[in-house]
CSV table of C-alpha atoms and ligand atoms in Angstrom, one decimal:
chain,number,residue,atom,x,y,z
U,1,MET,CA,128.6,89.0,117.3
U,2,ASN,CA,128.4,86.1,119.7
U,3,ALA,CA,126.4,88.4,122.1
U,4,HIS,CA,123.9,89.1,119.4
U,5,ASP,CA,123.7,85.4,118.5
U,6,SER,CA,122.6,84.8,121.9
U,7,GLU,CA,119.9,87.3,121.6
U,8,LYS,CA,118.8,85.6,118.5
U,9,VAL,CA,118.8,82.1,120.0
U,10,ILE,CA,117.0,83.2,123.1
U,11,GLY,CA,114.2,85.2,121.0
U,12,THR,CA,113.8,82.1,118.7
U,13,LEU,CA,113.4,79.8,121.7
U,14,ILE,CA,111.0,82.2,123.6
U,15,HIS,CA,108.9,82.2,120.4
U,16,GLU,CA,108.8,78.4,120.5
U,17,GLY,CA,107.2,78.7,124.0
U,18,TYR,CA,110.3,78.3,126.2
U,19,ARG,CA,110.8,80.8,129.1
U,20,GLN,CA,114.2,82.4,129.9
U,21,VAL,CA,115.2,82.1,133.7
U,22,ASP,CA,117.5,84.3,135.7
U,23,THR,CA,119.9,81.6,137.2
U,24,VAL,CA,121.3,78.3,135.9
U,25,GLU,CA,119.7,76.6,139.0
U,26,ASP,CA,116.2,77.5,137.7
U,27,ALA,CA,116.9,76.1,134.2
U,28,HIS,CA,116.0,72.9,132.7
U,29,TYR,CA,118.0,73.7,129.5
U,30,VAL,CA,121.5,75.2,129.9
U,31,PHE,CA,123.0,76.8,126.8
U,32,TYR,CA,126.5,77.7,126.5
U,33,ASN,CA,127.3,80.1,123.5
U,34,THR,CA,131.0,79.8,123.0
U,35,CYS,CA,133.8,81.6,121.3
U,36,SER,CA,137.0,79.9,120.0
U,37,ILE,CA,138.7,82.9,118.5
U,38,ARG,CA,141.6,82.4,120.8
U,39,ASP,CA,142.8,79.6,123.0
U,40,LYS,CA,141.9,81.2,126.4
U,41,ALA,CA,138.2,81.6,125.4
U,42,GLU,CA,138.1,77.9,124.4
U,43,GLN,CA,139.6,76.7,127.8
U,44,LYS,CA,136.9,78.7,129.6
U,45,VAL,CA,134.1,76.6,128.2
U,46,PHE,CA,135.3,73.2,129.3
U,47,ASN,CA,136.3,74.8,132.7
U,48,ARG,CA,132.8,76.0,133.2
U,49,LEU,CA,131.0,72.9,132.1
U,50,GLN,CA,133.3,70.8,134.3
U,51,HIS,CA,132.6,73.2,137.3
U,52,PHE,CA,128.8,72.9,136.9
U,53,ARG,CA,129.0,69.1,136.8
U,54,ARG,CA,131.0,68.8,140.0
U,55,SER,CA,129.1,71.5,142.0
U,56,ASP,CA,126.8,69.4,144.3
U,57,GLY,CA,125.2,67.5,141.7
U,58,ALA,CA,123.4,70.8,140.7
U,59,GLY,CA,123.5,69.6,137.0
U,60,ARG,CA,121.2,66.6,137.6
U,61,GLY,CA,118.1,66.6,135.6
U,62,LYS,CA,119.3,69.5,133.4
U,63,VAL,CA,120.0,69.3,129.7
U,64,PHE,CA,123.2,71.0,128.7
U,65,ALA,CA,123.8,72.5,125.2
U,66,VAL,CA,127.1,73.9,123.7
U,67,ILE,CA,126.6,76.1,120.9
U,68,GLY,CA,128.8,78.5,118.9
U,69,CYS,CA,132.3,78.3,117.6
U,70,VAL,CA,133.6,75.7,120.1
U,71,ALA,CA,130.7,73.6,119.4
U,72,GLN,CA,131.5,73.9,115.7
U,73,GLN,CA,135.2,73.2,116.1
U,74,GLU,CA,135.1,70.4,118.6
U,75,GLY,CA,131.9,68.8,117.2
U,76,GLU,CA,131.1,65.3,118.8
U,77,LYS,CA,134.3,65.4,120.8
U,78,ILE,CA,132.5,67.6,123.1
U,79,PHE,CA,130.4,64.5,124.2
U,80,GLU,CA,133.6,62.6,125.2
U,81,ARG,CA,135.1,65.6,127.1
U,82,ALA,CA,131.9,66.6,128.7
U,83,PRO,CA,129.5,63.5,128.8
U,84,HIS,CA,126.6,65.3,130.4
U,85,VAL,CA,126.3,67.6,127.1
U,86,SER,CA,123.3,66.6,125.0
U,87,LEU,CA,123.3,69.1,122.2
U,88,VAL,CA,126.2,70.5,120.1
U,89,ALA,CA,125.5,73.1,117.4
U,90,GLY,CA,127.4,75.6,115.3
U,91,SER,CA,126.2,79.0,114.4
U,92,ALA,CA,125.2,77.9,110.8
U,93,SER,CA,122.6,75.4,112.3
U,94,TYR,CA,120.7,77.9,114.7
U,95,THR,CA,117.8,77.9,112.3
U,96,ARG,CA,117.3,74.2,113.3
U,97,LEU,CA,117.5,74.7,117.0
U,98,PRO,CA,113.8,74.4,117.8
U,99,GLU,CA,113.8,71.1,115.7
U,100,MET,CA,116.9,69.8,117.7
U,101,LEU,CA,115.2,70.5,121.0
U,102,VAL,CA,112.1,68.5,119.9
U,103,GLN,CA,114.4,65.7,119.0
U,104,LEU,CA,115.8,65.7,122.7
U,105,GLU,CA,112.3,65.9,124.1
U,106,THR,CA,111.3,62.9,122.0
U,107,GLY,CA,114.0,60.8,123.6
U,108,ASN,CA,117.2,61.5,121.4
U,109,LYS,CA,120.2,61.4,123.9
U,110,ARG,CA,122.6,63.5,121.6
U,111,VAL,CA,121.9,65.7,119.0
U,112,THR,CA,124.1,67.7,116.7
U,113,GLY,CA,123.9,70.6,114.2
U,114,LEU,CA,127.4,70.9,112.7
U,115,SER,CA,126.8,71.4,108.9
U,116,LEU,CA,128.3,74.4,107.6
U,117,ASP,CA,126.8,73.8,104.2
U,118,THR,CA,124.4,76.7,104.2
U,119,ASP,CA,123.7,79.7,101.9
U,120,GLN,CA,121.3,81.2,104.5
U,121,ALA,CA,121.9,83.7,107.1
U,122,PHE,CA,120.1,83.1,110.5
U,123,ASP,CA,117.4,85.7,109.9
U,124,THR,CA,114.8,85.6,112.6
U,125,PRO,CA,112.2,88.4,113.4
U,126,PHE,CA,112.2,87.0,117.0
U,127,THR,CA,115.5,88.5,118.5
U,128,ARG,CA,115.2,89.4,122.1
U,129,ARG,CA,117.4,92.5,122.6
U,130,ASP,CA,119.2,93.1,125.9
U,131,ASN,CA,119.5,96.9,125.4
U,132,PRO,CA,116.2,99.0,124.7
U,133,HIS,CA,118.0,101.8,122.8
U,134,ARG,CA,121.0,100.2,120.9
U,135,ALA,CA,120.5,97.2,118.8
U,136,TYR,CA,122.7,95.0,116.7
U,137,ILE,CA,121.7,93.8,113.2
U,138,THR,CA,123.7,91.2,111.4
U,139,ILE,CA,124.0,91.9,107.8
U,140,ILE,CA,126.6,89.1,106.8
U,141,GLU,CA,127.7,85.9,108.3
U,142,GLY,CA,130.5,83.7,107.8
U,143,CYS,CA,134.0,84.7,106.2
U,144,ASP,CA,135.4,83.9,102.8
U,145,LYS,CA,138.9,85.2,103.7
U,146,SER,CA,141.5,82.8,104.9
U,147,CYS,CA,143.7,84.7,107.3
U,148,ALA,CA,146.4,82.3,108.2
U,149,TYR,CA,145.9,82.6,112.2
U,150,CYS,CA,142.1,82.7,112.0
U,151,VAL,CA,139.5,79.9,112.9
U,152,VAL,CA,136.5,81.9,111.9
U,153,PRO,CA,136.2,80.5,108.4
U,154,PHE,CA,136.1,76.9,110.0
U,155,THR,CA,133.6,77.8,112.6
U,156,ARG,CA,131.2,80.2,110.8
U,157,GLY,CA,131.5,79.0,107.3
U,158,PRO,CA,131.2,80.8,104.1
U,159,GLU,CA,129.9,84.3,103.7
U,160,ARG,CA,126.0,84.8,103.6
U,161,SER,CA,124.6,88.3,103.1
U,162,ARG,CA,121.2,89.2,104.2
U,163,THR,CA,119.0,90.8,101.6
U,164,SER,CA,118.9,94.5,101.9
U,165,ALA,CA,115.0,94.5,102.2
U,166,SER,CA,115.2,92.2,105.3
U,167,VAL,CA,117.9,94.6,107.0
U,168,MET,CA,116.0,97.7,106.1
U,169,GLU,CA,112.8,96.1,107.6
U,170,GLU,CA,114.5,95.2,110.6
U,171,ALA,CA,116.0,98.7,111.1
U,172,LYS,CA,112.7,100.5,110.4
U,173,ARG,CA,111.0,98.0,113.1
U,174,LEU,CA,113.6,98.8,115.7
U,175,ALA,CA,113.2,102.6,114.9
U,176,ASP,CA,109.3,102.2,115.4
U,177,SER,CA,110.0,100.5,118.9
U,178,GLY,CA,112.1,103.3,120.1
U,179,TYR,CA,115.8,102.3,119.2
U,180,THR,CA,117.9,105.1,118.0
U,181,GLU,CA,121.4,103.4,117.6
U,182,ILE,CA,122.0,100.5,115.3
U,183,GLN,CA,125.3,98.5,114.9
U,184,LEU,CA,125.7,96.5,111.8
U,185,LEU,CA,127.6,93.3,112.3
U,186,GLY,CA,129.5,90.9,110.3
U,187,GLN,CA,132.9,89.2,110.1
U,188,ASN,CA,133.7,91.4,107.1
U,189,VAL,CA,130.8,93.9,106.7
U,190,ASN,CA,132.8,95.4,103.7
U,191,SER,CA,132.2,92.4,101.6
U,192,TYR,CA,128.3,92.6,102.1
U,193,ARG,CA,126.6,92.2,98.8
U,194,ASP,CA,122.8,92.2,98.7
U,195,PRO,CA,121.8,88.7,97.3
U,196,SER,CA,118.4,90.2,95.9
U,197,CYS,CA,118.3,91.9,92.5
U,198,THR,CA,118.6,95.3,94.3
U,199,GLY,CA,122.3,94.5,94.7
U,200,TRP,CA,123.4,97.1,97.1
U,201,ASP,CA,126.9,97.1,98.2
U,202,PHE,CA,128.0,97.9,101.8
U,203,ALA,CA,128.4,101.6,101.6
U,204,THR,CA,124.8,101.9,100.0
U,205,LEU,CA,123.3,99.9,102.8
U,206,LEU,CA,125.1,101.8,105.4
U,207,ASP,CA,123.8,105.1,104.0
U,208,ARG,CA,120.3,103.8,103.7
U,209,VAL,CA,120.2,102.4,107.3
U,210,GLY,CA,121.3,105.8,108.4
U,211,THR,CA,118.3,107.6,106.8
U,212,VAL,CA,115.6,105.4,108.4
U,213,PRO,CA,113.4,108.1,110.4
U,214,GLY,CA,114.2,107.8,114.2
U,215,ILE,CA,117.7,106.3,113.8
U,216,ARG,CA,120.3,108.9,115.0
U,217,ARG,CA,123.5,106.6,115.0
U,218,VAL,CA,124.7,103.8,112.9
U,219,ARG,CA,127.9,101.9,113.7
U,220,PHE,CA,129.6,98.9,112.1
U,221,THR,CA,132.0,96.2,112.8
U,222,THR,CA,134.2,94.7,111.6
U,223,SER,CA,136.0,95.9,108.4
U,224,HIS,CA,138.6,94.1,106.3
U,225,PRO,CA,141.2,96.7,104.9
U,226,ARG,CA,141.3,94.6,101.5
U,227,ASP,CA,137.5,95.4,100.9
U,228,PHE,CA,137.3,98.7,102.5
U,229,VAL,CA,136.5,101.3,99.9
U,230,LYS,CA,136.7,105.0,99.7
U,231,GLU,CA,132.8,105.2,99.2
U,232,ILE,CA,132.4,104.2,102.9
U,233,ILE,CA,134.2,107.3,104.0
U,234,ASP,CA,132.2,109.4,101.3
U,235,VAL,CA,128.8,108.2,103.0
U,236,ILE,CA,130.2,108.8,106.5
U,237,ASP,CA,131.1,112.4,105.5
U,238,SER,CA,127.8,113.1,103.9
U,239,ASN,CA,125.3,111.4,106.5
U,240,PRO,CA,125.8,112.7,110.1
U,241,ASN,CA,123.7,109.7,111.3
U,242,LEU,CA,126.6,107.5,110.5
U,243,CYS,CA,129.0,107.3,113.5
U,244,ASN,CA,132.3,108.7,112.7
U,245,HIS,CA,134.2,105.8,114.0
U,246,VAL,CA,136.0,103.0,111.8
U,247,HIS,CA,137.5,99.9,113.4
U,248,LEU,CA,139.9,98.8,110.7
U,249,PRO,CA,142.1,95.9,111.9
U,250,VAL,CA,145.7,96.1,110.8
U,251,GLN,CA,147.2,93.0,112.7
U,252,SER,CA,150.8,94.0,111.8
U,253,GLY,CA,152.8,97.0,110.7
U,254,SER,CA,155.0,94.8,108.6
U,255,SER,CA,154.2,93.8,105.1
U,256,ARG,CA,156.3,90.8,105.4
U,257,VAL,CA,154.2,89.5,108.3
U,258,LEU,CA,151.0,90.7,106.6
U,259,SER,CA,152.0,88.5,103.7
U,260,GLY,CA,152.6,85.5,106.2
U,261,MET,CA,149.2,86.2,107.7
U,262,GLN,CA,147.5,86.1,104.2
U,263,ARG,CA,145.9,89.4,105.0
U,264,LEU,CA,145.9,90.4,101.3
U,265,TYR,CA,147.2,94.0,101.7
U,266,THR,CA,150.5,95.6,102.2
U,267,ARG,CA,151.2,98.3,104.9
U,268,ASP,CA,151.1,101.0,102.2
U,269,GLN,CA,147.8,99.9,101.1
U,270,TYR,CA,146.5,99.9,104.6
U,271,MET,CA,148.0,103.4,105.2
U,272,GLU,CA,146.3,104.7,102.0
U,273,ARG,CA,142.8,103.9,103.7
U,274,ILE,CA,144.0,105.7,106.8
U,275,SER,CA,144.8,108.7,104.7
U,276,TRP,CA,141.2,108.6,103.3
U,277,MET,CA,139.9,108.8,106.9
U,278,LYS,CA,142.4,111.5,108.0
U,279,ASN,CA,141.5,113.5,105.0
U,280,ALA,CA,137.6,113.2,105.6
U,281,ARG,CA,135.5,116.3,106.3
U,282,ARG,CA,134.4,114.8,109.6
U,283,PRO,CA,137.0,113.9,112.3
U,284,ILE,CA,136.9,110.0,112.1
U,285,ALA,CA,138.0,107.9,115.0
U,286,ILE,CA,140.1,105.0,114.0
U,287,THR,CA,140.5,101.8,116.1
U,288,SER,CA,142.4,98.5,115.3
U,289,ASP,CA,143.4,95.0,116.2
U,290,ILE,CA,147.1,93.7,116.5
U,291,ILE,CA,148.4,90.4,116.9
U,292,VAL,CA,151.9,90.2,118.3
U,293,GLY,CA,154.2,87.2,118.1
U,294,PHE,CA,152.9,85.7,114.8
U,295,PRO,CA,155.3,83.0,113.7
U,296,GLY,CA,158.5,84.5,112.3
U,297,GLU,CA,157.8,87.9,113.4
U,298,THR,CA,161.2,89.5,113.9
U,299,GLU,CA,162.2,92.4,116.1
U,300,LYS,CA,162.4,94.5,113.0
U,301,ASP,CA,158.9,93.4,112.1
U,302,PHE,CA,157.6,94.3,115.4
U,303,GLU,CA,159.2,97.8,115.4
U,304,GLU,CA,157.3,98.5,112.0
U,305,THR,CA,154.2,97.7,113.9
U,306,LEU,CA,155.2,100.3,116.6
U,307,ALA,CA,156.0,102.8,114.1
U,308,LEU,CA,152.6,102.3,112.6
U,309,LEU,CA,151.1,103.1,115.9
U,310,ASP,CA,152.9,106.2,116.0
U,311,GLU,CA,151.9,107.1,112.5
U,312,VAL,CA,148.3,106.3,112.7
U,313,GLN,CA,147.7,107.4,116.3
U,314,TYR,CA,144.8,105.0,116.9
U,315,ASP,CA,141.9,106.1,119.2
U,316,GLY,CA,141.7,102.8,120.6
U,317,LEU,CA,143.5,99.4,120.1
U,318,PHE,CA,142.8,95.7,121.0
U,319,SER,CA,146.1,93.8,121.1
U,320,PHE,CA,146.6,89.9,121.3
U,321,LYS,CA,149.3,87.4,121.6
U,322,TYR,CA,149.2,85.1,118.8
U,323,SER,CA,147.7,81.6,119.7
U,324,GLN,CA,147.6,78.6,117.6
U,325,ARG,CA,144.1,77.7,116.2
U,326,PRO,CA,143.1,74.3,114.9
U,327,ASN,CA,142.8,73.8,111.1
U,328,THR,CA,144.5,77.2,110.3
U,329,ALA,CA,147.4,77.6,107.8
U,330,ALA,CA,149.8,79.1,110.3
U,331,LEU,CA,149.9,75.8,112.0
U,332,GLN,CA,152.3,74.8,109.4
U,333,LEU,CA,154.8,77.7,109.9
U,334,SER,CA,157.8,77.1,111.9
U,335,ASP,CA,159.9,79.9,113.9
U,336,HIS,CA,157.4,80.1,116.8
U,337,ILE,CA,158.1,83.2,119.0
U,338,PRO,CA,158.5,82.0,122.7
U,339,GLU,CA,155.7,82.9,125.1
U,340,GLU,CA,157.8,85.3,127.3
U,341,GLU,CA,158.7,87.4,124.1
U,342,LYS,CA,155.1,87.4,122.9
U,343,SER,CA,154.1,88.8,126.4
U,344,ARG,CA,156.9,91.5,126.3
U,345,ARG,CA,155.8,92.7,122.8
U,346,LEU,CA,152.2,92.9,124.0
U,347,THR,CA,153.2,95.0,127.0
U,348,VAL,CA,155.3,97.3,124.8
U,349,VAL,CA,152.3,97.7,122.3
U,350,GLN,CA,149.9,98.4,125.1
U,351,GLU,CA,152.1,100.9,126.9
U,352,LYS,CA,152.8,102.9,123.7
U,353,GLN,CA,148.9,102.9,122.9
U,354,ARG,CA,148.1,104.0,126.3
U,355,ALA,CA,150.4,107.0,126.0
U,356,ILE,CA,148.9,107.8,122.5
U,357,GLN,CA,145.3,107.7,124.0
U,358,ILE,CA,146.2,109.9,127.0
U,359,ARG,CA,147.6,112.4,124.5
U,360,GLN,CA,144.4,111.9,122.1
U,361,ASN,CA,141.9,112.4,125.0
U,362,ALA,CA,143.8,115.2,126.5
U,363,ASN,CA,143.3,117.2,123.1
U,364,LEU,CA,139.6,116.7,123.5
U,365,VAL,CA,139.4,118.8,126.8
U,366,GLY,CA,137.3,121.9,125.9
U,367,THR,CA,135.4,120.3,123.1
U,368,GLN,CA,131.7,119.5,123.2
U,369,GLU,CA,130.4,116.2,122.3
U,370,GLU,CA,127.1,114.6,122.0
U,371,VAL,CA,126.6,111.5,124.1
U,372,ASN,CA,124.1,108.8,123.9
U,373,VAL,CA,123.4,108.2,127.7
U,374,GLU,CA,124.1,104.5,128.7
U,375,GLY,CA,123.9,104.6,132.6
U,376,TYR,CA,123.9,106.3,135.9
U,377,HIS,CA,126.5,105.5,138.8
U,378,ALA,CA,124.4,106.7,142.0
U,379,THR,CA,127.3,106.6,144.5
U,380,LEU,CA,129.5,108.7,142.3
U,381,ASN,CA,126.6,110.8,141.1
U,382,LEU,CA,128.0,110.3,137.6
U,383,TRP,CA,126.2,109.6,134.1
U,384,ALA,CA,128.1,107.6,131.5
U,385,GLY,CA,127.5,107.7,127.7
U,386,ARG,CA,129.2,107.2,124.4
U,387,THR,CA,130.3,109.8,121.8
U,388,SER,CA,129.7,109.2,118.1
U,389,ARG,CA,133.4,108.5,118.0
U,390,ASN,CA,132.9,105.7,120.4
U,391,ARG,CA,134.5,107.3,123.4
U,392,THR,CA,133.1,106.8,126.9
U,393,LEU,CA,132.4,110.0,128.4
U,394,ASN,CA,131.4,110.1,132.2
U,395,PHE,CA,129.8,113.4,133.2
U,396,THR,CA,127.9,115.3,135.6
U,397,HIS,CA,124.3,116.6,134.9
U,398,ALA,CA,122.4,119.2,136.8
U,399,GLY,CA,119.0,118.0,135.7
U,400,SER,CA,116.5,116.2,137.8
U,401,GLU,CA,115.9,113.3,135.3
U,402,THR,CA,115.7,109.8,136.7
U,403,PRO,CA,117.9,107.2,135.0
U,404,GLU,CA,114.9,105.7,133.4
U,405,GLU,CA,114.1,109.1,131.7
U,406,LEU,CA,117.9,110.1,130.7
U,407,VAL,CA,119.2,106.7,129.6
U,408,GLY,CA,118.9,106.4,125.9
U,409,LYS,CA,118.6,110.1,125.3
U,410,TYR,CA,121.3,112.4,123.8
U,411,VAL,CA,123.1,115.1,125.7
U,412,GLN,CA,125.5,117.7,124.9
U,413,VAL,CA,128.7,117.3,127.2
U,414,ARG,CA,131.6,119.6,127.5
U,415,VAL,CA,134.7,117.7,128.1
U,416,THR,CA,136.9,118.7,131.1
U,417,ARG,CA,139.4,115.8,131.4
U,418,GLY,CA,140.7,113.2,129.5
U,419,GLY,CA,142.1,109.6,130.9
U,420,PRO,CA,143.7,106.8,128.9
U,421,ASN,CA,140.4,105.1,128.5
U,422,SER,CA,137.7,107.7,128.9
U,423,LEU,CA,136.7,111.2,129.1
U,424,ALA,CA,135.1,113.2,131.9
U,425,GLY,CA,132.8,116.3,131.6
U,426,GLU,CA,129.7,118.2,132.5
U,427,SER,CA,126.3,118.3,130.6
U,428,VAL,CA,125.6,121.7,128.9
U,429,ASN,CA,121.7,121.3,128.7
Z,501,5AD,N1,145.6,84.6,117.9
Z,501,5AD,C1,145.6,85.8,118.3
Z,501,5AD,N2,144.7,86.8,118.0
Z,501,5AD,C2,143.8,86.5,117.1
Z,501,5AD,N3,142.8,87.0,116.6
Z,501,5AD,C3,142.1,86.3,115.7
Z,501,5AD,N4,142.7,85.1,115.6
Z,501,5AD,C4,143.7,85.3,116.5
Z,501,5AD,C5,144.7,84.2,116.9
Z,501,5AD,N5,144.7,83.0,116.5
Z,501,5AD,C6,142.4,88.6,116.8
Z,501,5AD,C7,142.6,89.3,115.6
Z,501,5AD,C8,141.3,89.7,115.2
Z,501,5AD,C9,140.6,89.7,116.6
Z,501,5AD,C10,138.9,89.6,116.5
Z,501,5AD,O1,141.2,88.7,117.3
Z,501,5AD,O2,143.3,90.5,116.0
Z,501,5AD,O3,141.0,90.9,114.5
Z,502,SF4,FE1,139.3,85.7,110.4
Z,502,SF4,FE2,140.5,87.1,108.4
Z,502,SF4,FE3,137.9,86.3,108.2
Z,502,SF4,FE4,138.6,88.3,109.9
Z,502,SF4,S1,138.7,88.3,107.8
Z,502,SF4,S2,137.2,86.6,110.3
Z,502,SF4,S3,140.6,87.6,110.5
Z,502,SF4,S4,139.7,85.0,108.3
């Protein structure tokens, strides 16, 4: 989401007449787009700002801006911690960025955009996309949930859905300019609701984007189990342009911990959604997020998470140690898990998941997959692509195409080997 925010900010500024440069040294304005989802990401921002300040006075004459979630969260405190910063703005204020730059140019020393009071999504036609074949489209911004550990509702504000007309128009425009893969984005795409009288829900929008001529793959992220309805699986089953991959973060396998996290579902309710996917006509890859060491997580709770991994057999997993975030409800909880114990649990989760992925990927040997080609590694003479189920597949290809010709195309590949994180194979056309 942050990467796509950068694409939108860059596009908006280019439209205003600014030019993007290759290095920080060449820039007059330096924008840091920041993430504060976990504490490490936040630390990095200040380290980088400090580093730049110190390095040989290279920051002299430049104007620094901090945008994104750390900007929203820390607000004007950033000016104290990093006095060379001139602009601080959260994502809900991005529509005002050109105007804020004008304020700087007309002599204002410090400009802020920190209001979360907006019912508008940052809907711009000027996005400057990094990838010529795969494109992100934001369908909903912000989040109305209040998971006890999560800073997002405080940094990205309340939910705002874009109109389905604007999303469809963007999808058609992308298809017309050669894009074949689209990823629909939102903190919780499942609670998408068209604000216009068309009134589409998420499943309808997903299906319609998957019928845009020229679009061959549609992905979406991220889903919240509470709002994840069976209709989403039904449209994936009936529309082959929708990728057969669902990222459905569970966070914990213990209903007790889920309740403490205010996730609004139990383990059984989550597993019901998993059974919809396991019973689908198309094989659907399922991935998830796990937090270990949430306050009060006992060894028994943790074992329930491990048992859930055994039961679901995820195709991929992102796992994190719980970290305290400003303003969140979990700050009030006692019974904090020591750092070493969090690290131990994280290692146990990651080792279990690695073994699951090795087995899953080994089972795919001998199958044929369609990959969207993403790159070529010249020294290894290997192509890399991604399957509809979102697995990386590295493959040999006998054809004489150049990377310019083959990247972005779809190739049939026979899987010959499976590793923990990727597959290897050979093209069959
Ligand atoms: N500590 C650890 N992990 C977190 N996540 C969100 N907030 C925290 C936190 N305070 C994880 C969740 C979420 C993913 C994007 O980041 O697993 O799904
Ligand atoms: Fe954070 Fe929960 Fe919203 Fe996801 S659904 S962004 S975890 S508050």
